[in-house]
Short mmCIF file of C-alpha atoms in Angstrom, two decimals:
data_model
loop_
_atom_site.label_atom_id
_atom_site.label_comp_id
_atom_site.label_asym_id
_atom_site.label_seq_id
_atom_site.Cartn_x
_atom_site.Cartn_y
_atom_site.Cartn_z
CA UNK A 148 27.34 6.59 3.78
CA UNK A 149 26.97 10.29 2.07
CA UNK A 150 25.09 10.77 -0.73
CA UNK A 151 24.96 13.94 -2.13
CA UNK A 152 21.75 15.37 -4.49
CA UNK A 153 23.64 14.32 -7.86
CA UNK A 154 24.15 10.79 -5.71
CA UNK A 155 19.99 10.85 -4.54
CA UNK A 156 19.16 11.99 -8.23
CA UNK A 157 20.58 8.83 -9.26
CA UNK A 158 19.00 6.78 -6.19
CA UNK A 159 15.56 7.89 -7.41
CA UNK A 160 16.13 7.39 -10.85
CA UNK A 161 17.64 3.90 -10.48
CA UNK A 162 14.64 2.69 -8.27
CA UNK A 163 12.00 4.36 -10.27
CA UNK A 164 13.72 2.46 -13.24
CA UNK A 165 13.97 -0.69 -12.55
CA UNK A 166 10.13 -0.83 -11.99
CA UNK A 167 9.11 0.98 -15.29
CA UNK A 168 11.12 -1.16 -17.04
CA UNK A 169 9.77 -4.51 -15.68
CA UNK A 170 6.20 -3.01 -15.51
CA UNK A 171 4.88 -5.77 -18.09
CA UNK A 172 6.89 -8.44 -16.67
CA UNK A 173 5.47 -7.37 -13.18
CA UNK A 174 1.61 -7.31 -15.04
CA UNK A 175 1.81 -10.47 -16.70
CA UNK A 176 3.17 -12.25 -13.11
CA UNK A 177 0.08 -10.62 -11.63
CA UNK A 178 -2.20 -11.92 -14.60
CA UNK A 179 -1.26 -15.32 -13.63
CA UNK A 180 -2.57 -15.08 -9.72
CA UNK A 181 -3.60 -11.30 -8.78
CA UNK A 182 -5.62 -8.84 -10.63
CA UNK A 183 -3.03 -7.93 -13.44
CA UNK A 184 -2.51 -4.51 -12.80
CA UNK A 185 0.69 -4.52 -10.47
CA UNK A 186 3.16 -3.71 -13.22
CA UNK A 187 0.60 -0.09 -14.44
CA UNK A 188 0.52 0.56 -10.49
CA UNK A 189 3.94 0.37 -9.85
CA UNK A 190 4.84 2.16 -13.17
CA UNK A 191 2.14 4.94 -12.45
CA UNK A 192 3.90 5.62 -8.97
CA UNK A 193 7.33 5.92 -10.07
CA UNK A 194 6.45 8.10 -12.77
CA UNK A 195 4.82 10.05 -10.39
CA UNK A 196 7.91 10.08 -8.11
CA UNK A 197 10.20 10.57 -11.34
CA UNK A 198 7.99 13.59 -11.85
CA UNK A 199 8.91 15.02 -8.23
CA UNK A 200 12.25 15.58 -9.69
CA UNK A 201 14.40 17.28 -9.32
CA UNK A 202 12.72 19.04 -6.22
CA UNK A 203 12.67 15.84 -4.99
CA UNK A 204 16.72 14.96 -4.76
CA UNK A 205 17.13 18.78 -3.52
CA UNK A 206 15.48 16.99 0.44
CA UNK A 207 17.88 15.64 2.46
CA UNK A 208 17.81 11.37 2.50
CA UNK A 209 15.09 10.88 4.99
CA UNK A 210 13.08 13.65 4.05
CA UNK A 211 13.56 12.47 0.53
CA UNK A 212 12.86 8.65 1.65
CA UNK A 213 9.40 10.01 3.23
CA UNK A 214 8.31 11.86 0.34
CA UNK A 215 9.06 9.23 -2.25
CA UNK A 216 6.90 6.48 -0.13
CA UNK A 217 3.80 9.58 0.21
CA UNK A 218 4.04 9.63 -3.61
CA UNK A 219 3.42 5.76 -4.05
CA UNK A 220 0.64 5.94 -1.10
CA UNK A 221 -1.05 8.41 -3.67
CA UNK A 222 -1.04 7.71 -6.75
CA UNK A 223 -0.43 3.39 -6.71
CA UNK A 224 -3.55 2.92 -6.71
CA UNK A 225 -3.45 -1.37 -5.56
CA UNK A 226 -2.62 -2.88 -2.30
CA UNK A 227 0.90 -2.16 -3.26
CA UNK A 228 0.90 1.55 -2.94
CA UNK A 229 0.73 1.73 0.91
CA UNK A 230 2.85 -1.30 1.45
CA UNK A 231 5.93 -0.25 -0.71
CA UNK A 232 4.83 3.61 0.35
CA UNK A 233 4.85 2.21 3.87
CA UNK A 234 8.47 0.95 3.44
CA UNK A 235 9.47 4.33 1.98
CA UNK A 236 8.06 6.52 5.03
CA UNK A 237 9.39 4.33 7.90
CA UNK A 238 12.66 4.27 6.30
CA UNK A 239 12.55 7.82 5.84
CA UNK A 240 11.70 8.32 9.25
CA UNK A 241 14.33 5.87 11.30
CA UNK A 242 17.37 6.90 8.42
CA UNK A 243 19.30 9.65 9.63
CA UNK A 244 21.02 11.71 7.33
CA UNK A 245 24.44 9.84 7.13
CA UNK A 246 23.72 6.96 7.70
CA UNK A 247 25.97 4.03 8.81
CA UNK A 248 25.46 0.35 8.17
CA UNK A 249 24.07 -0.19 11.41
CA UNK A 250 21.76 2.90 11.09
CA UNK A 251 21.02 1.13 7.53
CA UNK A 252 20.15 -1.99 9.36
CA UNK A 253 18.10 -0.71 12.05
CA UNK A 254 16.32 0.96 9.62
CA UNK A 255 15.07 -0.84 7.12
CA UNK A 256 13.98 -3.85 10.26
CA UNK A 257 11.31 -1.06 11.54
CA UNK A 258 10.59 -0.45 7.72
CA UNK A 259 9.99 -4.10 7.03
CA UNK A 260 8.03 -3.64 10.39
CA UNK A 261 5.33 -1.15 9.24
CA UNK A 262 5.27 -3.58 6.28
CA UNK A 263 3.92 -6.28 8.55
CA UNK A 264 1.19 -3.75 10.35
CA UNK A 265 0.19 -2.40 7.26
CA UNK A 266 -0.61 -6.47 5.31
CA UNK A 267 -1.26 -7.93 9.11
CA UNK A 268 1.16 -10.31 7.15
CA UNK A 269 4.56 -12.15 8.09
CA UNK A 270 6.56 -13.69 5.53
CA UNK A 271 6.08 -17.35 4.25
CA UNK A 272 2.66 -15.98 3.22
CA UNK A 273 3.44 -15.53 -0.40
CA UNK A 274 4.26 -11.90 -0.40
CA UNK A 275 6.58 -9.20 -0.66
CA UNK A 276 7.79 -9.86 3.31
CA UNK A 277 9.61 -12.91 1.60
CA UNK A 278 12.16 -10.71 -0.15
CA UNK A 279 12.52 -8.12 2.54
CA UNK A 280 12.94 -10.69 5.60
CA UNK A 281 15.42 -12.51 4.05
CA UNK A 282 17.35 -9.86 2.35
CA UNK A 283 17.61 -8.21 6.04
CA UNK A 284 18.73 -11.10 7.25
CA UNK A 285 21.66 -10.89 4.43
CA UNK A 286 22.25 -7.46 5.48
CA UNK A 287 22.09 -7.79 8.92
CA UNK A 288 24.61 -10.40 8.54
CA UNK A 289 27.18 -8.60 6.70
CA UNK A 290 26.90 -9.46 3.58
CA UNK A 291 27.81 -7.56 0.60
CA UNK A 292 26.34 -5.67 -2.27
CA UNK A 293 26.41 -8.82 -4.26
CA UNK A 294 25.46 -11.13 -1.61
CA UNK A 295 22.62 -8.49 -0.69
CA UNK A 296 21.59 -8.63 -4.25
CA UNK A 297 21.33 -12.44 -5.22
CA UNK A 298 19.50 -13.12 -2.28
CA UNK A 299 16.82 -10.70 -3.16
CA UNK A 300 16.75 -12.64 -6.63
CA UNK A 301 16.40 -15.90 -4.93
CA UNK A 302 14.04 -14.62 -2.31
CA UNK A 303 11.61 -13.80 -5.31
CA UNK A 304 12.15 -17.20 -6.94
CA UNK A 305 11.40 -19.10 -3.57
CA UNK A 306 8.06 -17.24 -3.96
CA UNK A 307 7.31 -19.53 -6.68
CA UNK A 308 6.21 -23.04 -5.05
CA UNK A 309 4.59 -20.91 -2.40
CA UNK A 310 0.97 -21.12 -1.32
CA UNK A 311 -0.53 -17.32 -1.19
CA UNK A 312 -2.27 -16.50 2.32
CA UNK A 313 -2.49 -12.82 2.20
CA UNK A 314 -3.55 -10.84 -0.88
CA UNK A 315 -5.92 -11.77 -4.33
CA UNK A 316 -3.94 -14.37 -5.24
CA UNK A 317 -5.36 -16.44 -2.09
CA UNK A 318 -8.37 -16.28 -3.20
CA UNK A 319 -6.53 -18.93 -6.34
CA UNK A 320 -5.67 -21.08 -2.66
CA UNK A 321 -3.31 -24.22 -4.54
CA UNK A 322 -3.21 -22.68 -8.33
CA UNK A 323 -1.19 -19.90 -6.24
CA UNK A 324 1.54 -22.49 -6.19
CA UNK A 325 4.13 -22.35 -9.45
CA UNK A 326 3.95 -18.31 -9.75
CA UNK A 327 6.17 -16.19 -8.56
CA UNK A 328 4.71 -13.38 -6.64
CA UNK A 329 4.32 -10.37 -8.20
CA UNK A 330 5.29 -8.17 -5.24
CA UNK A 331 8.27 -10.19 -4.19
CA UNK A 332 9.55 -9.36 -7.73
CA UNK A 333 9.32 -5.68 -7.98
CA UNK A 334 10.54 -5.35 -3.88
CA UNK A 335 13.58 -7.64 -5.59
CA UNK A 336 13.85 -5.38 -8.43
CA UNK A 337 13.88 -2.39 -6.37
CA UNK A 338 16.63 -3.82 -3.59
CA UNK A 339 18.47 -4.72 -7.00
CA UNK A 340 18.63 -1.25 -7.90
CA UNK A 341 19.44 0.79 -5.15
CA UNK A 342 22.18 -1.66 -3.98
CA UNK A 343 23.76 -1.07 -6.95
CA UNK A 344 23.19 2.59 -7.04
CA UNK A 345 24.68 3.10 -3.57
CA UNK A 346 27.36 0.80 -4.01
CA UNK A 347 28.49 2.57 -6.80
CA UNK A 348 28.51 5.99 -4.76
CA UNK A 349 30.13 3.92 -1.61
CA UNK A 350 33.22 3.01 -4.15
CA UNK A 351 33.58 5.99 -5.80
CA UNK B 10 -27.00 14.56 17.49
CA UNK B 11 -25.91 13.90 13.85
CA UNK B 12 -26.03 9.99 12.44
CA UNK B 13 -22.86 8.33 11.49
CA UNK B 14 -21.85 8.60 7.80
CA UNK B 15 -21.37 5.92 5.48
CA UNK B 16 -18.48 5.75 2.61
CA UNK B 17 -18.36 3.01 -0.15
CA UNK B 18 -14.85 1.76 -1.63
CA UNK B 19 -14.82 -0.38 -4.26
CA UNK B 20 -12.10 -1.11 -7.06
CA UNK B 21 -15.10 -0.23 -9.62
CA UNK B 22 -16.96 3.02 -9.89
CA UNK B 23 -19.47 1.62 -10.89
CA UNK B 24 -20.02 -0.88 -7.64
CA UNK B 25 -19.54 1.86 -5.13
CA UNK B 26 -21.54 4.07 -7.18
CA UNK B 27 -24.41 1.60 -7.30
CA UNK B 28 -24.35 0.76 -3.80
CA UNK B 29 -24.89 4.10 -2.95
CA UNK B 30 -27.72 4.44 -5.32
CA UNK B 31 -28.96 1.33 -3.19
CA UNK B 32 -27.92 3.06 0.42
CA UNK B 33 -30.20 6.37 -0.42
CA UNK B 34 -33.17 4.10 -1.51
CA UNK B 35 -33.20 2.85 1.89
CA UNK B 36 -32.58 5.81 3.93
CA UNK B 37 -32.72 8.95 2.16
CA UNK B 38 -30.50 12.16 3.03
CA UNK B 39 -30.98 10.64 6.79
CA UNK B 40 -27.25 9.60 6.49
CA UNK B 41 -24.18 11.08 5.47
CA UNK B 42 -23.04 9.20 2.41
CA UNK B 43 -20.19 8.88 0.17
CA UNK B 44 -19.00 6.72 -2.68
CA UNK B 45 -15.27 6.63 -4.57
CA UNK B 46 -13.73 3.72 -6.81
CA UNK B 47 -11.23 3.58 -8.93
CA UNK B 48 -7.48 3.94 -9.31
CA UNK B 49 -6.21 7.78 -9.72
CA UNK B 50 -6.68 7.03 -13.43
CA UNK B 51 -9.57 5.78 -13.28
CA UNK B 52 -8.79 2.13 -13.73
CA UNK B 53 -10.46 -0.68 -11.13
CA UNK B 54 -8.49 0.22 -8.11
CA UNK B 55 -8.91 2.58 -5.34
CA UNK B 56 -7.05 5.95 -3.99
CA UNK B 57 -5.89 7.26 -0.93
CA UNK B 58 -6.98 10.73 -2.03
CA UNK B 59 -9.82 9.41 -3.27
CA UNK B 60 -10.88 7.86 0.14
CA UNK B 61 -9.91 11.09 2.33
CA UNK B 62 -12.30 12.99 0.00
CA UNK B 63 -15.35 10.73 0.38
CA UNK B 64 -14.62 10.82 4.21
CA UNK B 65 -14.35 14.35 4.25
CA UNK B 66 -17.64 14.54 2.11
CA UNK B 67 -19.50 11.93 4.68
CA UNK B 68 -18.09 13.66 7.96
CA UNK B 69 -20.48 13.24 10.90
CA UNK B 70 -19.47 14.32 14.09
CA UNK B 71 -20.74 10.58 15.25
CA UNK B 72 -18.03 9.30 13.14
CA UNK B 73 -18.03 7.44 9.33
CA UNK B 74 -17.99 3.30 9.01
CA UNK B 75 -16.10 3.06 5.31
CA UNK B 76 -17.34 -0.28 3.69
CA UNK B 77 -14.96 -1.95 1.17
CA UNK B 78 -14.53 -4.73 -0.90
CA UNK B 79 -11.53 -6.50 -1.76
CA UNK B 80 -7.75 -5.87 -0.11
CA UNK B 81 -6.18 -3.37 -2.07
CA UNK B 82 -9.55 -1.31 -0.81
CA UNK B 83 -9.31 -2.30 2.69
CA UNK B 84 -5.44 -1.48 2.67
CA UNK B 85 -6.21 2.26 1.04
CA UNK B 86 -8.92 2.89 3.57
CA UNK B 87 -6.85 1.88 6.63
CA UNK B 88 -3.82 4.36 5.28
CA UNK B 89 -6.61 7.22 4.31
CA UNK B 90 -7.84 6.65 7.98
CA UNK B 91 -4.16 7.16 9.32
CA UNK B 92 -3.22 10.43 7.34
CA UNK B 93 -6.76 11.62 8.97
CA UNK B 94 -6.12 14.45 11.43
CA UNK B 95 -5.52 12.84 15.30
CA UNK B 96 -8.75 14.15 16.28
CA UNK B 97 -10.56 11.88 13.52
CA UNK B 98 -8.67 9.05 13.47
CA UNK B 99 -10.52 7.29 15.87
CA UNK B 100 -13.91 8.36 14.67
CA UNK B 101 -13.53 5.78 11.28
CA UNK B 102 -13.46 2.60 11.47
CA UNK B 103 -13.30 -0.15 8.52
CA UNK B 104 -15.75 -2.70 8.90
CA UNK B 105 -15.27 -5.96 8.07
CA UNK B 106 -18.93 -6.62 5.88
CA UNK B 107 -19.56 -6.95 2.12
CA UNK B 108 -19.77 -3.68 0.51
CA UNK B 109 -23.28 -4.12 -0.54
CA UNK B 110 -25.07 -5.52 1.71
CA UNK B 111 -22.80 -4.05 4.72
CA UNK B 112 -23.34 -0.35 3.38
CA UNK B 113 -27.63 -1.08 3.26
CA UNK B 114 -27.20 -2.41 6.71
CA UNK B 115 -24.47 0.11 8.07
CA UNK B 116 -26.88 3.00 6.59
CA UNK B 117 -29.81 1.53 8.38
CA UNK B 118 -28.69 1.11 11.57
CA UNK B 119 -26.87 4.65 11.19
CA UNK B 120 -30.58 6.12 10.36
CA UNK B 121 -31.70 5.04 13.70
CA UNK B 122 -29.41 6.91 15.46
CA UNK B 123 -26.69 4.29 16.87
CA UNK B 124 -23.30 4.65 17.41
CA UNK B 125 -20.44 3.84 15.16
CA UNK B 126 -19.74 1.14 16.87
CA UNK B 127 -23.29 0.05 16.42
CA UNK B 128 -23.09 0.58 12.76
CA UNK B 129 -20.10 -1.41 12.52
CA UNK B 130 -21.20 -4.19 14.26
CA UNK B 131 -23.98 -5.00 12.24
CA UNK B 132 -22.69 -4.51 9.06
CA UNK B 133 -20.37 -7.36 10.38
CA UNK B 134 -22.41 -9.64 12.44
CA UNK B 135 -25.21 -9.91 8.99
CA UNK B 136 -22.70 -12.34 7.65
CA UNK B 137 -20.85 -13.33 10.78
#
């Protein structure tokens, strides 16, 4: 896989998208068990990372990768900005340039890694780890783009009859259970988009 | 030999700010002390930039205990304390306390002199 800076414009632009667009959905999911302000965080860091362009598309993927999960780290604000940040940078830094499907898969399992050091969290605890396991397991499997993608839908929606154990909405303990968490959503929003951004440049 | 600095994160201004207030009441200018809260604009939340400051502004050679209070703070602090320089890193430590009452208690114990590791264990054994 190649993508060129017209191709990583439209990488960045995609992701930062799909979150800015959901941002009230995202909000009103995290009025129901967090502190309501996942939607403005997520919004205010992809502006941020919107604003970076186009500098930002003129790094190669990595470098890009890296700078796009320093921008969240800064300017998120929640618990969110150095998770999803997190994700950005370790991708960023196990990516090589061209990468391959394998490289793609290696990748993103020492991403989903950091992700785990960073919460001290595993997934099945009601957080964002329950789209990104999963969805590596799809990838890792050989799925497709549209395999890739539904299972990052569902992942979110099993989030719903799950008990929180990391993050505010434990502190709600069983009123956790019947909302779908907040974090699993935009991670699924954001897998959503750049699978079909870079499928897209794959088949063209 | 320089006491160990203190640095209060809390989603609001207003908490950190206050438990500062509280902090210097106890112990005076004896302790290096900072305070930040708030998201970058200036919503309930906490920064990254926001925390490297307030370390940088509380450096003691002895090190700085960083007192927060709930998990998006705790998460902010531990990535601040990553991006410090190596020679730093090791020199803050996040203690597991309430902000309040573990900054008061932190600060004291800093006052006399002890170690970081000192300061961080009783700001965590109070409520342990």
């Amino acid at each position: 896989m190649s993508l060129d800076r017209v191709a990583r414009e439209k990488l960045v632009r995609a992701l930062a998208g799909s979150v800015i667009s959901h941002a009230d959905e995202l909000t009103s999911l995290d009025q129901a068990i967090g502190d309501g302000d996942h939607g403005l965080n997520m919004k205010r860091g992809f502006e941020a990372v919107l604003a970076a362009l186009p500098g930002l598309a003129d790094k190669s993927l990595p470098e890009m990768l890296k700078a796009i999960g320093m921008t969240l780290v800064m300017k998120v604000g929640g618990a969110s900005g150095p998770l999803v940040g997190t994700f950005f940078m370790e991708l960023g830094k196990a990516l090589p340039e061209e990468p391959s499907r394998a490289d793609l898969v290696a990748a993103t399992e020492k991403a989903i890694e950091g992700v785990k050091a960073r919460g001290r969290s595993e997934a099945g605890q009601k957080t964002l780890l329950d789209v990104l396991v999963p969805v590596h397991a799809v990838l890792a499997g050989g799925g497709d783009a549209k395999a890739i993608v539904a299972e990052a839908v569902q992942a979110a929606d099993r989030t719903t009859p799950m008990l929180a154990i990391r993050g505010r909405a434990s502190f709600l303990g069983e009123r956790s259970i019947g909302h779908m968490d907040p974090g699993s959503r935009s991670a699924s929003l954001l897998i959503g988009a750049a699978v079909e951004t870079l499928e897209f440049e794959v088949n063209t | 030999m320089s006491n160990v600095g203190i640095v209060i994160v809390s989603h609001s201004p207003k908490i950190a700010e206050g438990a500062a207030d509280m902090v210097r009441q106890m112990v005076g200018d004896a302790v290096p002390l900072a305070w930040t809260g708030g998201d970058v604009d200036g919503g309930l939340g906490t920064n990254v930039a926001g925390i490297l400051e307030a370390i940088e502004a509380a450096w003691s050679p002895s090190g700085v205990a960083i007192l927060v209070d709930l998990g998006g703070a705790e998460t902010n602090s531990e990535m601040a304390v990553e991006m410090l320089p190596e020679d730093r890193r090791a020199r803050v430590l996040v203690c597991n306390a309430p902000v309040v009452e573990g900054a008061v208690i932190a600060a004291t114990e800093s006052s006399g002199g002890s170690s970081l590791a000192a300061v961080k264990r009783s700001a965590e054994e109070f409520y342990a």
